[in-house]
Amino acid sequence: MAHEGQISGRLDGAPKVPSDWVVKIDGRKFAVVLGEGGATVDGEWITGTTDWQPGMVLAAANGNGENLAIQLRRTSSAIWALTTRGKTHEGLAVPARLAPLLDHMIEKEPPDLSKMLICPMPGLLVKLHVAEGDEVQPGQPLATVEAMKMENILRAEKEGTISSINAAEGDSLAVDEVILELE
């Protein structure tokens, strides 16, 4: 049996963190070079530190004498939402050697779910309160779904007209199934 020291290709400790990065925040790109006690951002030295480690959702940072508390939330596999001083910024950081690929990444627009009534849990559609062509107001009942022996009334979130109904009373619905659409 081989000891771990005899296995070829093994990692010798944690991988090294690159020092050259491209950071994209709110659509703007910045060249960032990490250094001892700070970083160079687009050629300007910023003295600073942070206690952030992978997996942390709250971090403290200090830059050029200013203290910040930052809340981090991953919004996709590579995009982060950073909230500080009451404002949320969308950010992405990639090693500089990969930055040229950013221009080739397609930014996927999320679908406008406000025009759809989506089933929030698996259940039985027991009642449709509207028909195609009906005009609806916010708060108006649209459908009733029974799940776990409880009836859940699904209501309109905004004003609109029912453009299509994709389910019928008595249908078993899956979570996130589109019940009807508004225009």
Coordinates of N, CA, C and O in Angstrom, one line a residue:
M1 N 0.8 -1.2 0.0 CA 0.0 0.0 0.0 C 0.9 1.2 0.0 O 1.8 1.4 0.8
A2 N 0.6 2.2 -0.9 CA 1.4 3.4 -1.0 C 1.0 4.4 0.0 O -0.2 4.5 0.4
H3 N 1.9 5.2 0.6 CA 1.7 6.3 1.5 C 1.3 7.5 0.6 O 1.7 7.6 -0.5
E4 N 0.6 8.5 1.2 CA 0.2 9.6 0.4 C 1.4 10.4 -0.1 O 1.3 11.0 -1.2
G5 N 2.5 10.3 0.5 CA 3.7 11.0 0.0 C 4.3 10.4 -1.3 O 5.1 10.9 -2.0
Q6 N 3.8 9.1 -1.6 CA 4.3 8.4 -2.7 C 3.3 8.5 -3.9 O 3.6 7.9 -5.0
I7 N 2.2 9.1 -3.7 CA 1.2 9.2 -4.8 C 1.6 10.4 -5.7 O 1.7 11.5 -5.3
S8 N 1.7 10.1 -7.0 CA 2.1 11.2 -7.9 C 0.9 12.1 -8.2 O -0.3 11.6 -8.2
G9 N 1.1 13.3 -8.5 CA 0.0 14.3 -8.8 C -0.8 14.8 -7.6 O -1.8 15.4 -7.8
R10 N -0.4 14.4 -6.4 CA -1.1 14.9 -5.2 C -0.9 16.4 -5.0 O 0.1 16.9 -5.4
L11 N -1.9 17.0 -4.4 CA -1.8 18.4 -4.0 C -0.8 18.5 -2.9 O -0.9 17.8 -1.9
D12 N 0.1 19.5 -2.9 CA 1.0 19.8 -1.8 C 0.4 21.0 -1.0 O 0.8 22.1 -1.2
G13 N -0.6 20.7 -0.2 CA -1.3 21.8 0.5 C -2.4 22.4 -0.3 O -2.7 21.9 -1.4
A14 N -2.9 23.5 0.2 CA -4.0 24.2 -0.5 C -3.5 24.9 -1.8 O -2.3 25.3 -1.9
P15 N -4.3 24.9 -2.9 CA -3.9 25.6 -4.1 C -3.6 27.0 -3.9 O -4.2 27.7 -3.0
K16 N -2.6 27.5 -4.6 CA -2.2 29.0 -4.5 C -3.3 29.8 -5.1 O -3.8 29.6 -6.1
V17 N -3.6 30.9 -4.4 CA -4.6 31.9 -4.9 C -3.9 32.8 -5.8 O -2.8 33.4 -5.5
P18 N -4.4 33.0 -7.0 CA -3.8 33.9 -8.0 C -3.8 35.3 -7.4 O -4.6 35.7 -6.7
S19 N -2.8 36.1 -7.9 CA -2.8 37.5 -7.4 C -3.4 38.5 -8.4 O -3.9 39.5 -8.0
D20 N -3.5 38.1 -9.7 CA -4.1 39.0 -10.7 C -5.5 38.6 -11.0 O -5.7 37.4 -11.4
W21 N -6.4 39.5 -10.8 CA -7.9 39.2 -11.0 C -8.5 40.3 -11.9 O -8.0 41.4 -12.0
V22 N -9.6 40.0 -12.5 CA -10.5 40.9 -13.1 C -11.8 40.8 -12.3 O -12.4 39.7 -12.1
V23 N -12.3 42.0 -11.7 CA -13.5 42.0 -10.9 C -14.5 42.8 -11.7 O -14.2 43.9 -12.2
K24 N -15.7 42.3 -11.9 CA -16.8 43.0 -12.6 C -17.9 43.3 -11.6 O -18.4 42.3 -11.0
I25 N -18.1 44.6 -11.3 CA -19.2 45.0 -10.4 C -20.1 45.9 -11.1 O -19.7 46.9 -11.7
D26 N -21.4 45.6 -11.0 CA -22.4 46.4 -11.6 C -22.1 46.8 -13.1 O -22.3 47.9 -13.6
G27 N -21.5 45.8 -13.8 CA -21.2 45.9 -15.2 C -19.9 46.6 -15.6 O -19.5 46.7 -16.7
R28 N -19.2 47.1 -14.6 CA -17.8 47.7 -14.8 C -16.7 46.7 -14.4 O -16.8 46.0 -13.4
K29 N -15.7 46.7 -15.3 CA -14.6 45.8 -15.0 C -13.4 46.5 -14.4 O -13.1 47.7 -14.7
F30 N -12.7 45.9 -13.4 CA -11.6 46.4 -12.7 C -10.5 45.4 -12.7 O -10.7 44.2 -12.5
A31 N -9.2 45.9 -13.0 CA -8.0 45.0 -12.9 C -7.6 45.1 -11.5 O -7.3 46.2 -11.0
V32 N -7.5 44.0 -10.8 CA -7.1 43.9 -9.4 C -5.9 43.0 -9.2 O -5.9 41.9 -9.7
V33 N -4.9 43.5 -8.5 CA -3.7 42.8 -8.2 C -3.6 42.8 -6.7 O -3.4 43.8 -6.1
L34 N -3.7 41.5 -6.1 CA -3.6 41.4 -4.7 C -2.2 41.5 -4.2 O -1.3 41.0 -4.9
G35 N -2.0 42.2 -3.1 CA -0.7 42.4 -2.6 C -0.7 42.3 -1.1 O -1.7 42.1 -0.5
E36 N 0.5 42.4 -0.5 CA 0.6 42.3 1.0 C 0.0 43.6 1.6 O 0.4 44.7 1.3
G37 N -1.1 43.5 2.4 CA -1.7 44.6 3.0 C -2.6 45.5 2.1 O -3.0 46.6 2.5
G38 N -3.0 45.0 1.0 CA -3.9 45.7 0.1 C -3.9 45.2 -1.3 O -3.6 44.0 -1.5
A39 N -4.4 46.0 -2.2 CA -4.5 45.6 -3.6 C -4.3 46.8 -4.5 O -4.6 48.0 -4.1
T40 N -3.9 46.6 -5.8 CA -3.9 47.6 -6.8 C -5.1 47.4 -7.6 O -5.4 46.4 -8.1
V41 N -6.0 48.5 -7.7 CA -7.2 48.5 -8.4 C -7.1 49.5 -9.6 O -7.0 50.7 -9.3
D42 N -7.1 49.0 -10.8 CA -6.9 49.8 -12.0 C -5.7 50.8 -11.8 O -5.7 51.9 -12.1
G43 N -4.6 50.2 -11.3 CA -3.3 51.0 -11.1 C -3.2 51.8 -9.9 O -2.2 52.4 -9.6
E44 N -4.3 51.9 -9.0 CA -4.3 52.7 -7.8 C -4.2 51.7 -6.6 O -5.0 50.8 -6.4
W45 N -3.2 52.0 -5.7 CA -3.0 51.2 -4.5 C -4.0 51.5 -3.5 O -4.3 52.7 -3.2
I46 N -4.6 50.5 -2.9 CA -5.6 50.6 -1.9 C -5.1 49.8 -0.7 O -5.0 48.5 -0.8
T47 N -4.8 50.4 0.4 CA -4.4 49.7 1.6 C -5.7 49.1 2.2 O -6.7 49.8 2.4
G48 N -5.7 47.8 2.6 CA -6.8 47.2 3.1 C -6.7 45.8 3.5 O -5.7 45.1 3.2
T49 N -7.7 45.3 4.3 CA -7.8 43.9 4.7 C -9.2 43.5 4.8 O -10.1 44.3 4.8
T50 N -9.4 42.2 4.8 CA -10.7 41.6 5.0 C -10.6 40.3 5.7 O -9.6 39.6 5.6
D51 N -11.7 39.9 6.5 CA -11.6 38.6 7.2 C -12.4 37.6 6.4 O -12.6 36.5 6.8
W52 N -12.8 37.9 5.1 CA -13.6 37.0 4.3 C -12.9 35.7 4.0 O -11.7 35.7 3.6
Q53 N -13.6 34.6 4.2 CA -13.1 33.3 3.8 C -14.2 32.6 3.0 O -15.4 32.9 3.2
P54 N -13.9 31.7 2.0 CA -14.9 31.0 1.3 C -16.0 30.4 2.2 O -15.6 29.8 3.2
G55 N -17.2 30.6 1.9 CA -18.3 30.1 2.7 C -18.9 31.1 3.6 O -20.1 30.9 4.1
M56 N -18.2 32.2 3.9 CA -18.8 33.2 4.8 C -19.8 34.1 4.1 O -19.7 34.4 2.9
V57 N -20.9 34.5 4.8 CA -21.9 35.3 4.2 C -21.8 36.7 4.8 O -22.5 37.6 4.2
L58 N -21.1 36.9 5.8 CA -20.8 38.3 6.4 C -19.3 38.5 6.5 O -18.6 37.6 6.9
A59 N -18.8 39.6 6.1 CA -17.4 39.9 6.2 C -17.2 41.3 6.6 O -18.0 42.2 6.3
A60 N -16.1 41.6 7.2 CA -15.6 42.9 7.6 C -14.5 43.2 6.7 O -13.6 42.4 6.4
A61 N -14.4 44.5 6.2 CA -13.3 44.9 5.3 C -12.9 46.3 5.7 O -13.7 47.1 6.2
N62 N -11.7 46.6 5.4 CA -11.1 47.9 5.7 C -10.3 48.3 4.4 O -9.5 47.6 4.0
G63 N -10.6 49.5 3.9 CA -9.9 49.9 2.7 C -9.7 51.4 2.8 O -10.6 52.2 2.9
N64 N -8.4 51.8 2.7 CA -8.0 53.2 2.8 C -8.6 53.9 4.1 O -9.1 55.0 4.0
G65 N -8.6 53.1 5.2 CA -9.1 53.6 6.4 C -10.6 53.6 6.6 O -11.1 53.9 7.7
E66 N -11.4 53.1 5.7 CA -12.9 53.0 5.8 C -13.2 51.6 6.2 O -12.7 50.7 5.6
N67 N -14.1 51.5 7.2 CA -14.5 50.1 7.6 C -15.9 49.8 6.9 O -16.8 50.7 6.9
L68 N -16.0 48.6 6.4 CA -17.3 48.2 5.8 C -17.7 46.8 6.3 O -16.8 46.0 6.6
A69 N -19.0 46.7 6.5 CA -19.6 45.3 6.7 C -20.2 44.9 5.4 O -20.9 45.7 4.8
I70 N -19.9 43.7 5.0 CA -20.4 43.3 3.6 C -21.2 42.0 3.8 O -20.7 41.1 4.4
Q71 N -22.4 41.9 3.3 CA -23.2 40.7 3.2 C -23.0 40.1 1.8 O -23.2 40.8 0.8
L72 N -22.7 38.8 1.7 CA -22.5 38.2 0.4 C -23.5 37.1 0.2 O -23.8 36.3 1.1
R73 N -24.1 37.0 -1.0 CA -25.1 36.0 -1.3 C -24.8 35.6 -2.8 O -24.8 36.4 -3.7
R74 N -24.7 34.3 -3.0 CA -24.4 33.8 -4.3 C -25.7 33.8 -5.1 O -26.7 33.3 -4.6
T75 N -25.8 34.4 -6.3 CA -27.0 34.5 -7.0 C -27.0 33.5 -8.2 O -28.0 33.2 -8.8
S76 N -25.8 33.0 -8.6 CA -25.6 32.0 -9.6 C -24.3 31.3 -9.3 O -23.6 31.7 -8.3
S77 N -23.8 30.4 -10.2 CA -22.6 29.7 -9.9 C -21.4 30.7 -9.8 O -20.4 30.4 -9.2
A78 N -21.5 31.8 -10.5 CA -20.3 32.7 -10.5 C -20.6 34.1 -10.0 O -19.7 34.9 -9.8
I79 N -21.9 34.5 -9.9 CA -22.3 35.9 -9.6 C -22.6 35.9 -8.1 O -23.3 35.1 -7.6
W80 N -22.2 37.0 -7.5 CA -22.4 37.3 -6.1 C -23.2 38.6 -6.0 O -22.9 39.6 -6.7
A81 N -24.1 38.7 -5.0 CA -24.7 39.9 -4.6 C -24.0 40.4 -3.3 O -23.9 39.7 -2.3
L82 N -23.4 41.6 -3.4 CA -22.7 42.1 -2.2 C -23.5 43.3 -1.7 O -23.7 44.3 -2.5
T83 N -23.9 43.3 -0.4 CA -24.7 44.4 0.1 C -23.8 45.1 1.2 O -23.3 44.4 2.1
T84 N -23.7 46.4 1.0 CA -23.0 47.2 2.0 C -23.6 48.6 2.0 O -24.0 49.1 0.9
R85 N -23.7 49.2 3.2 CA -24.2 50.6 3.3 C -25.6 50.7 2.6 O -25.9 51.7 2.0
G86 N -26.4 49.6 2.7 CA -27.8 49.7 2.3 C -28.0 49.5 0.8 O -29.1 49.7 0.3
K87 N -26.9 49.3 0.0 CA -27.0 49.1 -1.4 C -26.4 47.7 -1.8 O -25.4 47.3 -1.3
T88 N -27.1 47.1 -2.8 CA -26.6 45.8 -3.2 C -26.0 46.0 -4.6 O -26.5 46.6 -5.5
H89 N -24.8 45.3 -4.8 CA -24.0 45.4 -6.0 C -23.9 43.9 -6.5 O -23.7 43.0 -5.7
E90 N -23.9 43.7 -7.8 CA -23.7 42.4 -8.4 C -22.3 42.3 -8.8 O -21.8 43.2 -9.5
G91 N -21.6 41.2 -8.4 CA -20.2 41.1 -8.7 C -19.7 39.8 -9.1 O -20.4 38.8 -8.8
L92 N -18.6 39.7 -9.8 CA -18.0 38.5 -10.3 C -16.5 38.8 -10.3 O -16.0 39.8 -10.7
A93 N -15.7 37.8 -9.8 CA -14.3 37.9 -9.8 C -13.7 36.6 -10.5 O -14.1 35.5 -10.2
V94 N -12.8 36.9 -11.5 CA -12.1 35.7 -12.2 C -10.7 36.0 -12.2 O -10.2 37.2 -12.3
P95 N -9.8 35.0 -12.2 CA -8.4 35.2 -12.4 C -8.2 35.9 -13.8 O -8.9 35.7 -14.7
A96 N -7.2 36.8 -13.8 CA -7.0 37.6 -15.0 C -6.7 36.8 -16.2 O -7.2 37.2 -17.3
R97 N -6.1 35.6 -16.1 CA -5.9 34.8 -17.3 C -7.2 34.3 -17.9 O -7.2 34.0 -19.1
L98 N -8.3 34.3 -17.1 CA -9.6 33.8 -17.7 C -10.4 35.0 -18.1 O -11.5 34.8 -18.7
A99 N -10.0 36.2 -17.8 CA -10.9 37.4 -18.0 C -11.3 37.6 -19.5 O -12.4 38.0 -19.8
P100 N -10.4 37.3 -20.5 CA -10.8 37.4 -21.9 C -12.0 36.6 -22.2 O -12.8 36.9 -23.1
L101 N -12.3 35.5 -21.5 CA -13.4 34.7 -21.7 C -14.7 35.3 -21.3 O -15.8 35.0 -21.8
L102 N -14.7 36.3 -20.4 CA -15.9 37.0 -19.9 C -16.7 37.6 -21.1 O -17.9 37.6 -21.0
D103 N -16.0 38.1 -22.1 CA -16.7 38.8 -23.2 C -17.4 37.8 -24.0 O -18.3 38.1 -24.8
H104 N -17.2 36.5 -23.9 CA -17.9 35.4 -24.6 C -19.0 34.8 -23.8 O -19.7 33.9 -24.4
M105 N -19.1 35.1 -22.6 CA -20.1 34.5 -21.7 C -21.5 35.2 -22.0 O -21.5 36.5 -22.0
I106 N -22.5 34.5 -22.2 CA -23.8 35.0 -22.5 C -24.5 35.3 -21.2 O -24.5 34.4 -20.3
E107 N -25.0 36.5 -21.0 CA -25.7 36.8 -19.8 C -27.2 36.4 -20.0 O -27.9 37.0 -20.8
K108 N -27.6 35.4 -19.2 CA -28.9 34.8 -19.4 C -29.9 35.7 -18.6 O -29.7 35.9 -17.4
E109 N -30.9 36.2 -19.2 CA -31.9 37.0 -18.6 C -33.0 36.1 -17.9 O -33.5 35.2 -18.6
P110 N -33.2 36.3 -16.7 CA -34.3 35.4 -16.0 C -35.6 35.7 -16.7 O -35.9 36.8 -17.1
P111 N -36.5 34.7 -16.7 CA -37.8 34.9 -17.3 C -38.6 35.8 -16.4 O -38.4 35.8 -15.2
D112 N -39.6 36.5 -17.0 CA -40.5 37.4 -16.3 C -41.6 36.6 -15.7 O -42.6 36.3 -16.3
L113 N -41.4 36.1 -14.4 CA -42.3 35.3 -13.8 C -43.6 36.0 -13.3 O -44.6 35.4 -12.9
S114 N -43.5 37.4 -13.4 CA -44.7 38.1 -12.9 C -45.9 38.0 -13.8 O -47.0 38.3 -13.5
K115 N -45.7 37.4 -15.0 CA -46.8 37.2 -16.0 C -47.3 35.8 -15.9 O -48.1 35.4 -16.7
M116 N -46.9 35.0 -14.9 CA -47.3 33.6 -14.8 C -47.8 33.3 -13.4 O -47.2 33.9 -12.4
L117 N -48.7 32.5 -13.3 CA -49.1 31.9 -12.0 C -48.5 30.5 -11.9 O -48.8 29.7 -12.7
I118 N -47.6 30.4 -11.0 CA -46.8 29.2 -10.8 C -47.2 28.4 -9.6 O -47.3 29.0 -8.5
C119 N -47.4 27.1 -9.7 CA -47.8 26.3 -8.5 C -46.6 26.3 -7.5 O -45.5 25.9 -7.8
P120 N -46.8 26.8 -6.3 CA -45.8 26.9 -5.3 C -45.4 25.5 -4.6 O -44.4 25.4 -4.0
M121 N -46.2 24.5 -4.8 CA -46.0 23.2 -4.2 C -46.7 22.2 -4.9 O -47.7 22.5 -5.6
P122 N -46.3 20.9 -4.9 CA -47.1 19.8 -5.5 C -48.5 19.8 -4.9 O -48.6 19.9 -3.7
G123 N -49.5 19.6 -5.8 CA -50.8 19.6 -5.3 C -51.9 19.3 -6.3 O -51.5 19.2 -7.5
L124 N -53.1 19.4 -5.9 CA -54.2 19.2 -6.8 C -54.9 20.5 -7.1 O -55.3 21.2 -6.1
L125 N -55.1 20.8 -8.3 CA -55.9 22.0 -8.7 C -57.3 21.8 -8.5 O -58.0 21.0 -9.3
V126 N -57.9 22.3 -7.4 CA -59.3 22.0 -7.1 C -60.2 23.1 -7.7 O -61.4 22.8 -7.9
K127 N -59.8 24.3 -8.0 CA -60.7 25.3 -8.5 C -59.9 26.4 -9.3 O -58.9 26.8 -8.8
L128 N -60.4 26.7 -10.4 CA -59.9 27.8 -11.2 C -61.0 28.9 -11.0 O -62.2 28.7 -11.3
H129 N -60.6 30.1 -10.6 CA -61.5 31.2 -10.3 C -61.6 32.1 -11.5 O -62.4 33.1 -11.5
V130 N -60.9 31.9 -12.6 CA -60.9 32.8 -13.8 C -60.9 32.0 -15.1 O -60.7 30.8 -15.0
A131 N -61.2 32.7 -16.2 CA -61.2 32.0 -17.5 C -60.3 32.9 -18.4 O -60.0 34.1 -18.1
E132 N -59.9 32.3 -19.6 CA -59.2 33.1 -20.5 C -59.9 34.4 -20.9 O -61.1 34.3 -21.1
G133 N -59.2 35.5 -21.0 CA -59.8 36.8 -21.3 C -60.3 37.6 -20.2 O -60.5 38.8 -20.3
D134 N -60.4 37.0 -19.0 CA -60.8 37.7 -17.8 C -59.7 38.8 -17.4 O -58.5 38.5 -17.5
E135 N -60.2 39.9 -17.0 CA -59.3 40.9 -16.4 C -59.2 40.7 -14.9 O -60.3 40.5 -14.3
V136 N -58.0 40.8 -14.4 CA -57.9 40.6 -12.9 C -57.2 41.7 -12.3 O -56.4 42.5 -12.9
Q137 N -57.4 41.9 -11.0 CA -56.8 42.9 -10.2 C -55.9 42.3 -9.1 O -56.1 41.1 -8.8
P138 N -54.9 43.0 -8.6 CA -54.0 42.5 -7.5 C -54.9 42.0 -6.4 O -55.8 42.6 -5.9
G139 N -54.5 40.8 -5.9 CA -55.2 40.2 -4.8 C -56.4 39.3 -5.1 O -56.9 38.6 -4.3
Q140 N -56.8 39.4 -6.4 CA -58.0 38.6 -6.8 C -57.6 37.1 -6.8 O -56.5 36.7 -7.4
P141 N -58.5 36.2 -6.3 CA -58.2 34.7 -6.4 C -58.1 34.3 -7.8 O -59.0 34.6 -8.6
L142 N -57.1 33.5 -8.2 CA -57.0 32.9 -9.5 C -57.2 31.4 -9.5 O -57.8 30.9 -10.4
A143 N -56.6 30.7 -8.5 CA -56.8 29.3 -8.5 C -56.6 28.8 -7.0 O -56.0 29.5 -6.2
T144 N -57.2 27.7 -6.7 CA -57.0 27.0 -5.4 C -56.3 25.7 -5.6 O -56.8 24.9 -6.4
V145 N -55.2 25.5 -4.9 CA -54.5 24.3 -5.0 C -54.5 23.6 -3.6 O -54.3 24.2 -2.6
E146 N -54.9 22.3 -3.6 CA -54.9 21.5 -2.3 C -53.6 20.8 -2.2 O -53.2 20.1 -3.1
A147 N -52.9 21.0 -1.1 CA -51.6 20.3 -0.8 C -51.6 19.9 0.7 O -51.9 20.8 1.5
M148 N -51.3 18.7 1.0 CA -51.2 18.2 2.3 C -52.5 18.5 3.1 O -52.5 19.0 4.2
K149 N -53.7 18.3 2.4 CA -55.0 18.5 3.0 C -55.3 19.9 3.4 O -56.2 20.2 4.2
M150 N -54.6 20.9 2.8 CA -54.9 22.3 3.0 C -55.1 22.9 1.7 O -54.4 22.6 0.7
E151 N -56.1 23.8 1.6 CA -56.4 24.6 0.4 C -55.6 25.9 0.4 O -55.6 26.6 1.4
N152 N -54.9 26.1 -0.7 CA -54.1 27.3 -0.8 C -54.7 28.2 -2.0 O -54.7 27.7 -3.1
I153 N -55.1 29.4 -1.6 CA -55.7 30.2 -2.7 C -54.5 31.1 -3.3 O -53.8 31.8 -2.5
L154 N -54.3 30.9 -4.6 CA -53.3 31.6 -5.3 C -53.9 32.9 -5.9 O -54.9 32.8 -6.6
R155 N -53.3 34.1 -5.6 CA -53.9 35.3 -6.0 C -53.1 36.1 -7.0 O -51.9 35.9 -7.1
A156 N -53.7 37.0 -7.7 CA -53.0 37.8 -8.7 C -52.1 38.8 -8.0 O -52.5 39.4 -7.0
E157 N -50.9 38.9 -8.5 CA -49.9 39.9 -7.9 C -50.0 41.2 -8.6 O -49.6 42.2 -8.0
K158 N -50.5 41.3 -9.8 CA -50.7 42.5 -10.5 C -51.9 42.5 -11.4 O -52.5 41.5 -11.6
E159 N -52.2 43.6 -11.9 CA -53.3 43.8 -12.8 C -53.0 43.2 -14.2 O -51.8 43.2 -14.6
G160 N -53.9 42.5 -14.8 CA -53.7 42.0 -16.1 C -54.9 41.2 -16.7 O -56.0 41.3 -16.1
T161 N -54.7 40.6 -17.8 CA -55.7 39.8 -18.5 C -55.2 38.4 -18.7 O -54.0 38.2 -19.1
I162 N -56.0 37.4 -18.4 CA -55.6 36.0 -18.5 C -55.5 35.7 -20.0 O -56.4 35.8 -20.7
S163 N -54.2 35.4 -20.4 CA -54.0 35.1 -21.8 C -54.1 33.6 -22.1 O -54.5 33.2 -23.2
S164 N -53.7 32.7 -21.2 CA -53.9 31.3 -21.4 C -53.9 30.6 -20.0 O -53.4 31.0 -19.1
I165 N -54.7 29.5 -20.1 CA -54.8 28.6 -18.9 C -54.2 27.3 -19.3 O -54.6 26.7 -20.3
N166 N -53.2 26.8 -18.5 CA -52.4 25.6 -18.9 C -52.8 24.4 -18.1 O -52.1 23.3 -18.2
A167 N -53.7 24.5 -17.2 CA -54.1 23.4 -16.3 C -55.7 23.4 -16.1 O -56.3 24.4 -16.3
A168 N -56.2 22.3 -15.8 CA -57.7 22.2 -15.6 C -57.9 21.7 -14.2 O -57.1 21.0 -13.5
E169 N -59.1 22.0 -13.7 CA -59.5 21.6 -12.3 C -59.4 20.0 -12.3 O -59.8 19.3 -13.3
G170 N -58.9 19.5 -11.2 CA -58.7 18.1 -11.1 C -57.3 17.6 -11.5 O -56.9 16.5 -11.2
D171 N -56.5 18.5 -12.1 CA -55.1 18.1 -12.5 C -54.2 18.1 -11.2 O -54.3 18.9 -10.3
S172 N -53.3 17.1 -11.3 CA -52.2 17.1 -10.3 C -51.1 18.0 -10.8 O -50.6 17.8 -11.9
L173 N -50.6 18.9 -10.0 CA -49.6 19.8 -10.4 C -48.3 19.6 -9.7 O -48.3 19.3 -8.5
A174 N -47.2 19.8 -10.4 CA -45.9 19.7 -9.8 C -45.5 21.1 -9.4 O -46.0 22.1 -9.8
V175 N -44.5 21.2 -8.5 CA -44.0 22.5 -8.0 C -43.4 23.2 -9.2 O -42.8 22.6 -10.1
D176 N -43.6 24.5 -9.3 CA -43.2 25.4 -10.4 C -43.9 25.2 -11.7 O -43.5 25.7 -12.7
E177 N -45.0 24.4 -11.8 CA -45.7 24.2 -13.0 C -46.5 25.4 -13.2 O -47.1 26.0 -12.3
V178 N -46.6 25.9 -14.5 CA -47.3 27.1 -14.8 C -48.8 26.8 -15.0 O -49.2 26.0 -15.8
I179 N -49.6 27.4 -14.1 CA -51.0 27.2 -14.1 C -51.7 28.1 -15.2 O -52.5 27.6 -15.9
L180 N -51.3 29.3 -15.2 CA -51.9 30.3 -16.2 C -51.0 31.4 -16.5 O -50.0 31.6 -15.7
E181 N -51.2 32.1 -17.6 CA -50.4 33.2 -17.9 C -51.2 34.5 -18.1 O -52.4 34.4 -18.5
L182 N -50.6 35.6 -17.8 CA -51.3 36.9 -17.9 C -50.6 37.7 -19.0 O -49.4 37.5 -19.3
E183 N -51.3 38.7 -19.5 CA -50.7 39.6 -20.5 C -50.9 41.0 -20.0 O -51.7 41.3 -19.1

